[in-house]
Tab-separated table of C-alpha atoms in Angstrom:
chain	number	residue	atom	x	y	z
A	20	UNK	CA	15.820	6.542	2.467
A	21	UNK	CA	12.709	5.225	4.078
A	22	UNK	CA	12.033	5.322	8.165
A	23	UNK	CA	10.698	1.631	9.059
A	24	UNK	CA	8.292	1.628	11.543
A	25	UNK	CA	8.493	-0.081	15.317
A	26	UNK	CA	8.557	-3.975	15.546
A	27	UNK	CA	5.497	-4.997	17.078
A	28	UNK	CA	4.153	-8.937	15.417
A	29	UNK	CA	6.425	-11.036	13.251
A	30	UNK	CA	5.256	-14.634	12.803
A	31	UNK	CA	2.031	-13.724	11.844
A	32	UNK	CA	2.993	-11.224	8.886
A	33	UNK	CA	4.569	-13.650	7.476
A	34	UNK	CA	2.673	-16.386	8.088
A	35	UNK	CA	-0.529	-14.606	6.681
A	36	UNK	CA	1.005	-12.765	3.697
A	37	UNK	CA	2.488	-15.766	2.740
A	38	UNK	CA	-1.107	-17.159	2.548
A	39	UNK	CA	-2.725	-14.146	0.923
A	40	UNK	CA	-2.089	-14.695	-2.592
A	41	UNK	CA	-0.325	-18.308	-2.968
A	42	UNK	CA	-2.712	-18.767	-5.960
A	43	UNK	CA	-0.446	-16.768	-8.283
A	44	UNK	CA	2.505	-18.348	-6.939
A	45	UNK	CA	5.175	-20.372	-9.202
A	46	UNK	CA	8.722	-22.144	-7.904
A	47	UNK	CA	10.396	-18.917	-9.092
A	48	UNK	CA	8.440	-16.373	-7.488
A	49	UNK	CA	10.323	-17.809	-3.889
A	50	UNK	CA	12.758	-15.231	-3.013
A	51	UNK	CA	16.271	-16.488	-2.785
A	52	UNK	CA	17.620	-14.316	0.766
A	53	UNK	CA	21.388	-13.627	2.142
A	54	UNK	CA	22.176	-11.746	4.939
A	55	UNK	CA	24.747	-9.819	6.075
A	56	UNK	CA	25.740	-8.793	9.374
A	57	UNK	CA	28.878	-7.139	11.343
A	58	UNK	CA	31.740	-9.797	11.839
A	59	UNK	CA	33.299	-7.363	15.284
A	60	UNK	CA	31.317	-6.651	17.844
A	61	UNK	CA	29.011	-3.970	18.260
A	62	UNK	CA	27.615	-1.626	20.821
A	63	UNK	CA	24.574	-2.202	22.388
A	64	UNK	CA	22.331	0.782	22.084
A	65	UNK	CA	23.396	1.963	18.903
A	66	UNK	CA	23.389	1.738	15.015
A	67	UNK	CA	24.295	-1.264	13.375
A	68	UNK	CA	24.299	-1.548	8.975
A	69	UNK	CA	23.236	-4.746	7.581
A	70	UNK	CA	23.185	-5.883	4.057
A	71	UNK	CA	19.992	-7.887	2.868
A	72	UNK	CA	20.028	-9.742	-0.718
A	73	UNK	CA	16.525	-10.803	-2.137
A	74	UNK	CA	16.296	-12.611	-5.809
A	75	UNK	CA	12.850	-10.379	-5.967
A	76	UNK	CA	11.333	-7.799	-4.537
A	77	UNK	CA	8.831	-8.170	-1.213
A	78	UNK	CA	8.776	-7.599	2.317
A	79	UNK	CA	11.223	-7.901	4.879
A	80	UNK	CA	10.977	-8.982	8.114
A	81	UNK	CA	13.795	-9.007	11.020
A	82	UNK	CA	13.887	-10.378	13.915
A	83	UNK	CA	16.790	-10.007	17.044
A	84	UNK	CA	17.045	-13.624	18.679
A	85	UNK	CA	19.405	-14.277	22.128
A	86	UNK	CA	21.301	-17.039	22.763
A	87	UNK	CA	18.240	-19.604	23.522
A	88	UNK	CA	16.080	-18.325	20.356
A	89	UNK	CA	13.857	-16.385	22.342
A	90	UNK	CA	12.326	-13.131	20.299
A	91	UNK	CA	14.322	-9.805	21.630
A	92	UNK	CA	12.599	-7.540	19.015
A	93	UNK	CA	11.398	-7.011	15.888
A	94	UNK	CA	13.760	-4.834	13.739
A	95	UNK	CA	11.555	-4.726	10.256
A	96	UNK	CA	8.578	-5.507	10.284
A	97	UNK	CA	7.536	-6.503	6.721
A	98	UNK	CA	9.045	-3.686	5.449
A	99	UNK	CA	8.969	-3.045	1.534
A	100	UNK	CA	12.288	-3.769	-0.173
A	101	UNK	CA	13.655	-3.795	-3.433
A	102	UNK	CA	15.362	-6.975	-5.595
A	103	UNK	CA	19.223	-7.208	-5.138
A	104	UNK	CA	20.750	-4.857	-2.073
A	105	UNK	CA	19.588	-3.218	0.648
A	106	UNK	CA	20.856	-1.731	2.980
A	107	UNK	CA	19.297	-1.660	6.815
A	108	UNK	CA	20.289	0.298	9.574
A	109	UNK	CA	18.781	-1.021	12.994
A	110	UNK	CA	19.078	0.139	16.419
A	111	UNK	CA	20.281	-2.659	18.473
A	112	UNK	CA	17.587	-2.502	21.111
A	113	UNK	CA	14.880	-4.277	22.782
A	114	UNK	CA	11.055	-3.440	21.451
A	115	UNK	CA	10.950	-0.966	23.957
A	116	UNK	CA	14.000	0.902	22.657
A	117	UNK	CA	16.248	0.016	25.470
A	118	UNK	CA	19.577	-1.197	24.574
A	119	UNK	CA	20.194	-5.275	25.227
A	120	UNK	CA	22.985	-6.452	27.318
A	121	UNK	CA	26.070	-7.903	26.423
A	122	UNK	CA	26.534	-11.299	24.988
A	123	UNK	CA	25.490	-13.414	21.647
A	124	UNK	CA	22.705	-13.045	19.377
A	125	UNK	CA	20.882	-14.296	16.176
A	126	UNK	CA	19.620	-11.668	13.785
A	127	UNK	CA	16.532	-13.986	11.795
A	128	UNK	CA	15.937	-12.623	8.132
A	129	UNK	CA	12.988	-13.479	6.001
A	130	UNK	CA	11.386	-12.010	2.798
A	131	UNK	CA	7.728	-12.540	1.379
A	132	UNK	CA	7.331	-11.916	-2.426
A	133	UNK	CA	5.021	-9.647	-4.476
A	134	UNK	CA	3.113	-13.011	-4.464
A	135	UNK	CA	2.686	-13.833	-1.020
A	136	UNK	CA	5.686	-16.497	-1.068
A	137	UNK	CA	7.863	-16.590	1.812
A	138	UNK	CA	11.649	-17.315	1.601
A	139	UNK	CA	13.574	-19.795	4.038
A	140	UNK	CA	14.328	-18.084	6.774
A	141	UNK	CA	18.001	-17.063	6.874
A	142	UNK	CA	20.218	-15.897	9.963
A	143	UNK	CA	23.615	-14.379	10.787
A	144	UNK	CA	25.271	-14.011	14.264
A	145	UNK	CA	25.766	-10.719	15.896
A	146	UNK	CA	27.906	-10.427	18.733
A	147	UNK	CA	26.781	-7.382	21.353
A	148	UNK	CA	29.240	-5.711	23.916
A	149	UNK	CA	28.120	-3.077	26.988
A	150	UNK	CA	28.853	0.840	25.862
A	151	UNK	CA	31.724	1.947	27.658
A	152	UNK	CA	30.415	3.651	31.175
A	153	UNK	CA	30.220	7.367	31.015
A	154	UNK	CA	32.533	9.474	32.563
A	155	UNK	CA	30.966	11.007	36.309
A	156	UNK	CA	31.047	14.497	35.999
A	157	UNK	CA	32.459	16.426	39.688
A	158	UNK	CA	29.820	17.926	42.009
A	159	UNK	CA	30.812	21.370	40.311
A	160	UNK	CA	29.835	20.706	36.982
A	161	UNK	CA	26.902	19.056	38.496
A	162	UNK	CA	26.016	22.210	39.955
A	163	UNK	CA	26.425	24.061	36.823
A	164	UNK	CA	24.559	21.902	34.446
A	165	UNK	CA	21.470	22.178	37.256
A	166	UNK	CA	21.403	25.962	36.839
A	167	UNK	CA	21.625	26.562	33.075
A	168	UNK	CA	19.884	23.069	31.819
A	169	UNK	CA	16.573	22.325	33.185
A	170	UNK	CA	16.301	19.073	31.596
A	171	UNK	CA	18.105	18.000	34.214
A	172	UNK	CA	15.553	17.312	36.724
A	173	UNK	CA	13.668	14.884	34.807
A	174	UNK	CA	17.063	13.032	33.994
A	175	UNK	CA	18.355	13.753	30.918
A	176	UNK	CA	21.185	16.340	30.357
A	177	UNK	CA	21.961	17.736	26.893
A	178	UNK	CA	25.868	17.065	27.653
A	179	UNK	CA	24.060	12.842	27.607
A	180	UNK	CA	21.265	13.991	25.211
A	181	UNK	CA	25.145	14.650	22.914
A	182	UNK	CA	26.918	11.583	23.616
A	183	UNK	CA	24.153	9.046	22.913
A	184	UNK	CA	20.952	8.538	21.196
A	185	UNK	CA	20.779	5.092	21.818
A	186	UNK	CA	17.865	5.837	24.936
A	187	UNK	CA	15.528	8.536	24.445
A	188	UNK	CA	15.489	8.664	20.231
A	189	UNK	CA	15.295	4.970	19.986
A	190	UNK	CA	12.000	4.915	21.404
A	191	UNK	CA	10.573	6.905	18.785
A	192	UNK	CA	11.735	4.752	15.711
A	193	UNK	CA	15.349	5.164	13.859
A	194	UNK	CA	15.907	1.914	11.634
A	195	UNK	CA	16.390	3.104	8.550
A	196	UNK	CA	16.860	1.301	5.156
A	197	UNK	CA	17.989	2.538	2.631
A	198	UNK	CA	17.623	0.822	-1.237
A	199	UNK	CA	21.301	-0.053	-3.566
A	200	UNK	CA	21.279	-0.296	-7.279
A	201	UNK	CA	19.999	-2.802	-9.375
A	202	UNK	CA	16.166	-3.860	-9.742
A	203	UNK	CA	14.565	-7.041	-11.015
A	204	UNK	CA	14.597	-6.557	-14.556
A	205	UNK	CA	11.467	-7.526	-17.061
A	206	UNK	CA	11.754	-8.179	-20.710
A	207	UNK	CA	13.399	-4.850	-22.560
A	208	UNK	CA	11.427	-2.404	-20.523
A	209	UNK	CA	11.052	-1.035	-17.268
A	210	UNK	CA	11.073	-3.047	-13.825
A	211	UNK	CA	9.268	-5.444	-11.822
A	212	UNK	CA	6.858	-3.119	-10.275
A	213	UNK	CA	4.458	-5.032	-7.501
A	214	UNK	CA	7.645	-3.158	-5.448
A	215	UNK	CA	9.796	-0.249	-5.598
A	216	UNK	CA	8.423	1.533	-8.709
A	217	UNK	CA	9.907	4.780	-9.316
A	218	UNK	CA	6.535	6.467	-10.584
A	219	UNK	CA	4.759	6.137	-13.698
A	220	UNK	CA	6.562	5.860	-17.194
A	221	UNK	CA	7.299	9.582	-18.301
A	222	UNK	CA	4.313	9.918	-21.338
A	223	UNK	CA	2.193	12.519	-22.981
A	224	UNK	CA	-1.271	12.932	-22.377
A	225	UNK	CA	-1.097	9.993	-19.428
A	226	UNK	CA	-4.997	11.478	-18.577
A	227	UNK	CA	-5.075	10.039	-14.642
A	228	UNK	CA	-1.509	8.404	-14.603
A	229	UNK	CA	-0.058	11.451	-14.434
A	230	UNK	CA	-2.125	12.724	-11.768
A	231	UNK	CA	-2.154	13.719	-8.254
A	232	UNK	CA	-4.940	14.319	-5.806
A	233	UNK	CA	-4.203	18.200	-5.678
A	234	UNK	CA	-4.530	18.361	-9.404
A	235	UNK	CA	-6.635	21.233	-10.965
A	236	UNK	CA	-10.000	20.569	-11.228
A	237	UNK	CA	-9.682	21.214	-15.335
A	238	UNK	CA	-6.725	18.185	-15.265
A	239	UNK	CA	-9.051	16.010	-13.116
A	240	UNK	CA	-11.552	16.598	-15.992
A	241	UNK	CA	-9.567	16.043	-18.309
A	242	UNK	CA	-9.126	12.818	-17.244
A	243	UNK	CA	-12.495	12.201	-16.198
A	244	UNK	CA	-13.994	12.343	-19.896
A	245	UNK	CA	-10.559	10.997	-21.672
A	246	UNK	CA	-10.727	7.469	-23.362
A	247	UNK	CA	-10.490	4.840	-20.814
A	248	UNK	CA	-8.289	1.435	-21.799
A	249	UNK	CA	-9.413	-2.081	-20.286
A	250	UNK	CA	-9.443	-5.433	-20.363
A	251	UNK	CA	-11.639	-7.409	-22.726
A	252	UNK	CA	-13.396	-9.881	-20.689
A	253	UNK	CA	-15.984	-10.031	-17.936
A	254	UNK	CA	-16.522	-7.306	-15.425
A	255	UNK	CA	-16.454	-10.129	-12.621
A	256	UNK	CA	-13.099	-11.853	-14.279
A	257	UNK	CA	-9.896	-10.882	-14.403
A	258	UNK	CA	-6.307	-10.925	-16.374
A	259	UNK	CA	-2.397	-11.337	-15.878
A	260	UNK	CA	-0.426	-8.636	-15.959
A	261	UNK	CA	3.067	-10.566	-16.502
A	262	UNK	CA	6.805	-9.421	-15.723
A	263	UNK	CA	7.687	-10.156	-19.244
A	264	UNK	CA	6.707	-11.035	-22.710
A	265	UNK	CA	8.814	-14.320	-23.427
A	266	UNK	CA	8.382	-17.696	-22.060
A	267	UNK	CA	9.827	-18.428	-18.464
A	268	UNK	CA	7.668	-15.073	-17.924
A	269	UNK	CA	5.988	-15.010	-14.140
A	270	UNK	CA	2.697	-12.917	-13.275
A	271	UNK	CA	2.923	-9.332	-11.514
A	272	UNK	CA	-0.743	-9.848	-10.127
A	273	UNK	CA	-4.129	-9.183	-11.825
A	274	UNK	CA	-6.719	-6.395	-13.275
A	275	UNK	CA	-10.657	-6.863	-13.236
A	276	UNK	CA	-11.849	-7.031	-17.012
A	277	UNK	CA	-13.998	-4.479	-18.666
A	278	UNK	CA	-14.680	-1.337	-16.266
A	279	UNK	CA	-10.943	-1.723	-14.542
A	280	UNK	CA	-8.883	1.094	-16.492
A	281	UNK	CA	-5.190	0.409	-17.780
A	282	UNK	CA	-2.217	2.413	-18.631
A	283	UNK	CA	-1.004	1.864	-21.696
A	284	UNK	CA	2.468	2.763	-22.584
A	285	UNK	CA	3.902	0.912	-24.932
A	286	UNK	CA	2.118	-1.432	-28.208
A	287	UNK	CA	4.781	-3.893	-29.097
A	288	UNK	CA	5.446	-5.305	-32.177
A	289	UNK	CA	5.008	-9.017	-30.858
A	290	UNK	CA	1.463	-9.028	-29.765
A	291	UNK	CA	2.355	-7.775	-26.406
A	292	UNK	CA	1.688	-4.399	-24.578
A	293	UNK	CA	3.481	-2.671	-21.597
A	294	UNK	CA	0.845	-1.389	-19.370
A	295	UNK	CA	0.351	0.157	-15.607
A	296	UNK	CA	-2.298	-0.454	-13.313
A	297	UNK	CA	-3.258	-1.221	-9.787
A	298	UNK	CA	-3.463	-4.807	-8.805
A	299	UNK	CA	-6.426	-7.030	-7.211
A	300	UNK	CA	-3.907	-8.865	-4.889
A	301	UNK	CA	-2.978	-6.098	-2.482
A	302	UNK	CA	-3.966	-2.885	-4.392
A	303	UNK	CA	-0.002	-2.412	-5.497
A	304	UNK	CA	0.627	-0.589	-8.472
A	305	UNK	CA	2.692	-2.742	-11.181
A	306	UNK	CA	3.706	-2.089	-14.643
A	307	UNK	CA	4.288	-5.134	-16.751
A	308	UNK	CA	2.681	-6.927	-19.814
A	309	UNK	CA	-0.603	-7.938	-21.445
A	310	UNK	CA	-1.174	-9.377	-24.763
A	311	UNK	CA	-2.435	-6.837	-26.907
A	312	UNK	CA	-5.143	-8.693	-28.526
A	313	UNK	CA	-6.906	-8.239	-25.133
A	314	UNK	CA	-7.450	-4.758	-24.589
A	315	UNK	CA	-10.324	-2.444	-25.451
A	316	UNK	CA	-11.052	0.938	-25.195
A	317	UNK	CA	-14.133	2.662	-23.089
A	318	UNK	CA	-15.641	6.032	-24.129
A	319	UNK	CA	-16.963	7.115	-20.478
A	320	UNK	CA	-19.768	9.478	-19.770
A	321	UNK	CA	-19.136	13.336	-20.529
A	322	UNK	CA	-21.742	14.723	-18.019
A	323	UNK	CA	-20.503	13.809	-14.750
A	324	UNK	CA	-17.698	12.118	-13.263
A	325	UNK	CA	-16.446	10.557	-9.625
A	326	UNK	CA	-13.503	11.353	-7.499
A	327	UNK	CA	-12.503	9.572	-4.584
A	328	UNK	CA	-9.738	10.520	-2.678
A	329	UNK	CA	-8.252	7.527	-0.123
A	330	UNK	CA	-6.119	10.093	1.953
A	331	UNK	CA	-9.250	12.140	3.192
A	332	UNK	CA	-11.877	9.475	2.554
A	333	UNK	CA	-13.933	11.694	0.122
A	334	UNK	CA	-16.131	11.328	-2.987
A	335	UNK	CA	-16.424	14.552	-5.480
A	336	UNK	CA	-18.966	14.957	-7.947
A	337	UNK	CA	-17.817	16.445	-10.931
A	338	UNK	CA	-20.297	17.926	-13.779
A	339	UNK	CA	-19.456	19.444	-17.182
A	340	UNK	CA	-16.054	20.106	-15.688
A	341	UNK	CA	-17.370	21.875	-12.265
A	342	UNK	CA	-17.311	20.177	-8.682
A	343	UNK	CA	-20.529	20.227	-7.459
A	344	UNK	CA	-20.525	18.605	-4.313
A	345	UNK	CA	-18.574	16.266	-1.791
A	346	UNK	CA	-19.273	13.546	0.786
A	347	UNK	CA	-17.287	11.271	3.102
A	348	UNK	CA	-16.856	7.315	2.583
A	349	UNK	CA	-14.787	4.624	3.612
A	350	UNK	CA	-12.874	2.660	1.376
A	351	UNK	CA	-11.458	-0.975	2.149
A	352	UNK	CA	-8.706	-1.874	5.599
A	353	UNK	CA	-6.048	-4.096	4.133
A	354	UNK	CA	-4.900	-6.476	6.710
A	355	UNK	CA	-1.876	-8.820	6.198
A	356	UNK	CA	-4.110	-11.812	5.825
A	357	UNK	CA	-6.283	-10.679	3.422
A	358	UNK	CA	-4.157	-8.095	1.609
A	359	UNK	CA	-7.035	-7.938	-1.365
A	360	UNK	CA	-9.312	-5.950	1.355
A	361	UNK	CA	-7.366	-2.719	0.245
A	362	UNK	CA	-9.628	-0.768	-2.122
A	363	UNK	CA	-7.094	-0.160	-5.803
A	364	UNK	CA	-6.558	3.076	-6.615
A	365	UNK	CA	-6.980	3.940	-10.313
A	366	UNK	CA	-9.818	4.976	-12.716
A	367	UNK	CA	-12.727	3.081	-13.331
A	368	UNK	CA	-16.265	3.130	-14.986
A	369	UNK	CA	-19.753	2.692	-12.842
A	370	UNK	CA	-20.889	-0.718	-14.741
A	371	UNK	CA	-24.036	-3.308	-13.121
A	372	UNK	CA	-26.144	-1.978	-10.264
A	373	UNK	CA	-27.078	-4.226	-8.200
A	374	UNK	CA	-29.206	-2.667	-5.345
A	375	UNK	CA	-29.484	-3.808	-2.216
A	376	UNK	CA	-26.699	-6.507	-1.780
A	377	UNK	CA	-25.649	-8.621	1.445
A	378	UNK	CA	-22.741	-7.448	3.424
A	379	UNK	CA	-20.589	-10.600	4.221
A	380	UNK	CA	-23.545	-11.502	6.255
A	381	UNK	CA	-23.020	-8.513	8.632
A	382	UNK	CA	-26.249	-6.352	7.222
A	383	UNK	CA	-27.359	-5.297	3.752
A	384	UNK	CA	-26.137	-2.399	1.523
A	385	UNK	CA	-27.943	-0.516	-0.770
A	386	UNK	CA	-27.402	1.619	-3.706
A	387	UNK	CA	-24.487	-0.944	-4.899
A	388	UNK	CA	-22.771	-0.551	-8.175
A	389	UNK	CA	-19.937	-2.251	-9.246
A	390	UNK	CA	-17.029	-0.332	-10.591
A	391	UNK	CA	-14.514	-3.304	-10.740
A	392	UNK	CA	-14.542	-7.097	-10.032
A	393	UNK	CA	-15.629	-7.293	-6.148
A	394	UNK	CA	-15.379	-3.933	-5.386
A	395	UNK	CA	-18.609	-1.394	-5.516
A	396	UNK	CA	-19.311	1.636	-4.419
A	397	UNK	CA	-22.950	1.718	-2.012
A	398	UNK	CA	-24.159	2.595	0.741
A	399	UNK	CA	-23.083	2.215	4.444
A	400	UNK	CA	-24.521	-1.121	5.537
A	401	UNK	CA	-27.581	-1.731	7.503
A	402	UNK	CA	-28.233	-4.125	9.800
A	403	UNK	CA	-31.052	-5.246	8.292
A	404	UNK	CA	-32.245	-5.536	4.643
A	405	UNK	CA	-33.583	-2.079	3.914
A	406	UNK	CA	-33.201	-1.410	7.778
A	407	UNK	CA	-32.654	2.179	9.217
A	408	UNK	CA	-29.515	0.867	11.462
A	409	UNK	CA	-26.384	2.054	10.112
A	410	UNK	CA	-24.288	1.815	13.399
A	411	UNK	CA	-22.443	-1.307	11.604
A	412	UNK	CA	-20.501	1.646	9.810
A	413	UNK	CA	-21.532	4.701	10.425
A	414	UNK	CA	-19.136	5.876	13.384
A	415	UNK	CA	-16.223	4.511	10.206
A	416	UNK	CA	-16.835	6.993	7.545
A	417	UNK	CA	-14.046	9.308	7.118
A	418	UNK	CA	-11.434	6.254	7.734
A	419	UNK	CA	-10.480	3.083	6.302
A	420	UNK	CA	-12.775	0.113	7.673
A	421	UNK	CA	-14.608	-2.027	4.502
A	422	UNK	CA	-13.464	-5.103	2.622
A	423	UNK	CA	-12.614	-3.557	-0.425
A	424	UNK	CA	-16.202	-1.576	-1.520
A	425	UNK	CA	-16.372	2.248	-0.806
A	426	UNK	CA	-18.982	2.596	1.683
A	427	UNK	CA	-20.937	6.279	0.726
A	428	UNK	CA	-22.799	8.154	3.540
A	429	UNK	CA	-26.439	7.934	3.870
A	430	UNK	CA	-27.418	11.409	4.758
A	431	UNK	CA	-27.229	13.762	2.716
A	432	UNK	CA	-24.301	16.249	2.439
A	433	UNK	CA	-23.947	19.601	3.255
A	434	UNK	CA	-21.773	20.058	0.143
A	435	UNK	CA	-23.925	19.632	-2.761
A	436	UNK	CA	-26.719	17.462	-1.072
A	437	UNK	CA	-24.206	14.249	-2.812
A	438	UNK	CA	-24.608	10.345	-0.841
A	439	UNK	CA	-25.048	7.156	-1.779
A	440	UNK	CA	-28.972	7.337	-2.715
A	441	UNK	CA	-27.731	10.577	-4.878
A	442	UNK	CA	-25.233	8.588	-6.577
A	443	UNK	CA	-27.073	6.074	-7.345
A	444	UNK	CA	-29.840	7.805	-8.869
A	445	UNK	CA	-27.117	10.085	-11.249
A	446	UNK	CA	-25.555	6.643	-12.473
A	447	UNK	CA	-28.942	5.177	-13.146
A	448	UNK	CA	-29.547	8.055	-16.268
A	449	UNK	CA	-25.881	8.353	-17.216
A	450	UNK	CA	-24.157	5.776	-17.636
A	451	UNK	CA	-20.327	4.348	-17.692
A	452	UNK	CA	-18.963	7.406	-15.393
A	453	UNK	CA	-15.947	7.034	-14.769
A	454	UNK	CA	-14.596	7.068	-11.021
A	455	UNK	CA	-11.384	8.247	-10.348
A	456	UNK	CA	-9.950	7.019	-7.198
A	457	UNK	CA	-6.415	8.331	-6.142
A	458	UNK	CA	-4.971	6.433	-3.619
A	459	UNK	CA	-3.242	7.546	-0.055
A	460	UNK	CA	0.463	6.669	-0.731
A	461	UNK	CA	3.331	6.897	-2.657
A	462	UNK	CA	3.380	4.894	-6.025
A	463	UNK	CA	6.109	2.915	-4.281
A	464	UNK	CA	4.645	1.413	-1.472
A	465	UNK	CA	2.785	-1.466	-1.307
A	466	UNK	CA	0.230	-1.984	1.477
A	467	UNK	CA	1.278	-4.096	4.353
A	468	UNK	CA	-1.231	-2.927	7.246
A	469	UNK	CA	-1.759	-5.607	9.399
């Protein structure tokens, strides 16, 4: 069971992830959507079940439409669900959490894929009556509830607080959804992961995969100085992972060559190879194929090693198995339009330094190694190239606010002394460390922050 959070925008969500990642798109990667909703009337104010069938998995949006099409709130707001059924309770309500009047409306359902793709929008009618008017209570009881309930006086009675939570609850949030059986299934193994992954596959020895940021600092080494698998091309190009190994096969999303590590849990017999990993697209974490022949394997440096941990915005230095010192950063701010800003969890080797790079043409960073693709670890920006202004970022460390790098602090730390200039000068005489990063949600969600 998963709480979804208030309606707030619609069109845009959809609009914009639908643009986000249209590159990897193919005919059958647009969800096929039905909707079901009540056929009898139901109460305004309270909860209502509907059923929602999607072809893949993706992101649901629903909308509560009167009689002239007009918007009366926002009832999911891209909200993660899986292929097949799902089942959504909403709170027939206004944005505000006030319930609607009586009369005729249109609840407006719409899915974007894994990929970006958004299905036809599909509706169903739902017909609203008025709750029936509660019973007055006599000046007596009146009296009563006044002396031994002093909620009273600002309105709200527990005998009403009982009979209804359609006011005061509502506000807060209470659609729920709730996920039925069934999943999208890929080749002979496992699931279509970009959503609704259960965890990783159950293994021995899964180094990092296995993992949690409260590990023990001798299982965070462990995994530190363990055999890293990637991808055998470029460290600025990238590979499929793909939802199955036989033709008519569609692509989960991609993984950054050479310093980008993978999971591998399977080596099939046909050339292929079931692996885990997190995705460029959106940062999701997806389990699917690669062909064998493409994968390598990365011995990474024994000495030291890099932790970063997205929930408290931190970077640990690890040596010969010891922490020795922490600082904050600030890794990338997905937003719905450009999905790809969120910073991948997963492990990683330190690979070209580059120095002092441009920032999108806000300022300059310095100190900038790549770890994977487009994503580097440096300093906080300056507003000028090898400038002493760092106000473009500096009031952001300790929270999510780059486009995909993780931004390290410029002063030193009181922890170990450890920031960006520190980094920088540890990677330069040992080489290939691998960086950890352990991301700030559940292996089942998929970022959707707009």
């Amino acid at each position: 069971m998963k709480h979804i959070r208030s309606a707030l925008a619609l069109a845009l969500c959809v609009a914009a992830a639908a643009h986000s990642s249209a590159a990897l798109a193919a005919s059958g990667d647009v969800p096929s959507v039905t909707l079901t909703v009540p056929k009898s009337a139901v109460v305004s104010g309270t909860q209502v079940n509907l059923s929602v069938k999607s072809s893949l998995p993706g992101f649901l949006t629903l909308r509560l439409l009167d009689s002239f099409g007009g918007e009366v709130a926002t009832l999911a707001d891209g909200e993660e669900i899986h292929s097949k059924e799902n089942s959504v309770n909403v709170l027939v309500s206004d944005d505000q959490g006030d319930p609607v009047s009586a009369g005729s409306y249109t609840i407006d359902a719409v899915v974007v894929s894994q990929f970006g793709v958004s299905s036809k929008n599909v509706t169903g009618t739902l017909t609203v009556e008025e709750p029936e008017p509660e019973e007055e209570e006599d000046e007596e009881d009146e009296e009563e509830t006044e002396e031994t309930d002093t909620s009273s006086k600002t309105g709200t009675t527990s005998a009403a607080a009982d009979k209804s939570t359609s006011s005061t609850s509502s506000k807060s949030t209470s659609t729920v959804l709730t996920y039925g059986a069934g999943s999208f299934t890929m080749g002979e193994e496992g699931y279509a992961i970009g959503v609704g992954v259960d965890d990783t596959a159950s293994q021995t020895d899964a180094g990092y995969w296995s993992l949690t940021a409260d590990a023990t600092d001798a299982e965070i080494w462990a995994a530190l100085t363990r055999q890293m698998t990637s991808v055998d091309v470029g460290e600025n190009e990238s590979a499929y992972i793909y939802n199955s190994p036989y033709d008519g096969r569609t692509r989960l999303g991609t993984v950054n060559g050479l310093s980008q590590g993978l999971n591998v849990i399977k080596n099939r017999d046909d050339g292929w190879s079931l692996v885990e990993a997190f995705r460029n697209e959106d940062g999701a974490f997806v389990r699917g194929y690669i062909r064998t022949k493409t994968l390598r394997t990365v011995e990474p440096n024994t000495t030291y090693g890099i932790v970063i941990d997205k929930s408290t915005q931190t970077l640990t230095v690890f040596k010969d198995g010891k922490r020795i010192g922490s600082c904050e950063v600030s890794t990338g701010l997905a937003t719905v339009k450009y999905m790809h800003r969120e910073t991948p969890a997963g492990e990683y080797i330190t690979v070209t330094r580059r120095g002092t790079y441009d920032y999108y043409g806000q300022g300059y960073t310095k100190y900038t190694i790549r770890i994977s693709g487009s994503y580097y670890l440096c300093e906080i920006p300056t507003t000028k190239k090898n400038g002493t202004d760092f106000s473009l970022l500096s009031d952001k460390l300790g929270e999510k606010a780059t486009r995909g790098s993780i931004c390290i602090a410029h002063e030193a730390s009181t922890d170990g002394g450890i920031n960006a200039e520190w980094i920088w000068d540890m990677t330069d005489e040992n080489k290939k460390v691998k960086v950890l990063i352990f991301d700030d949600k559940p292996r089942t969600d998929v970022p959707t922050a707009g």
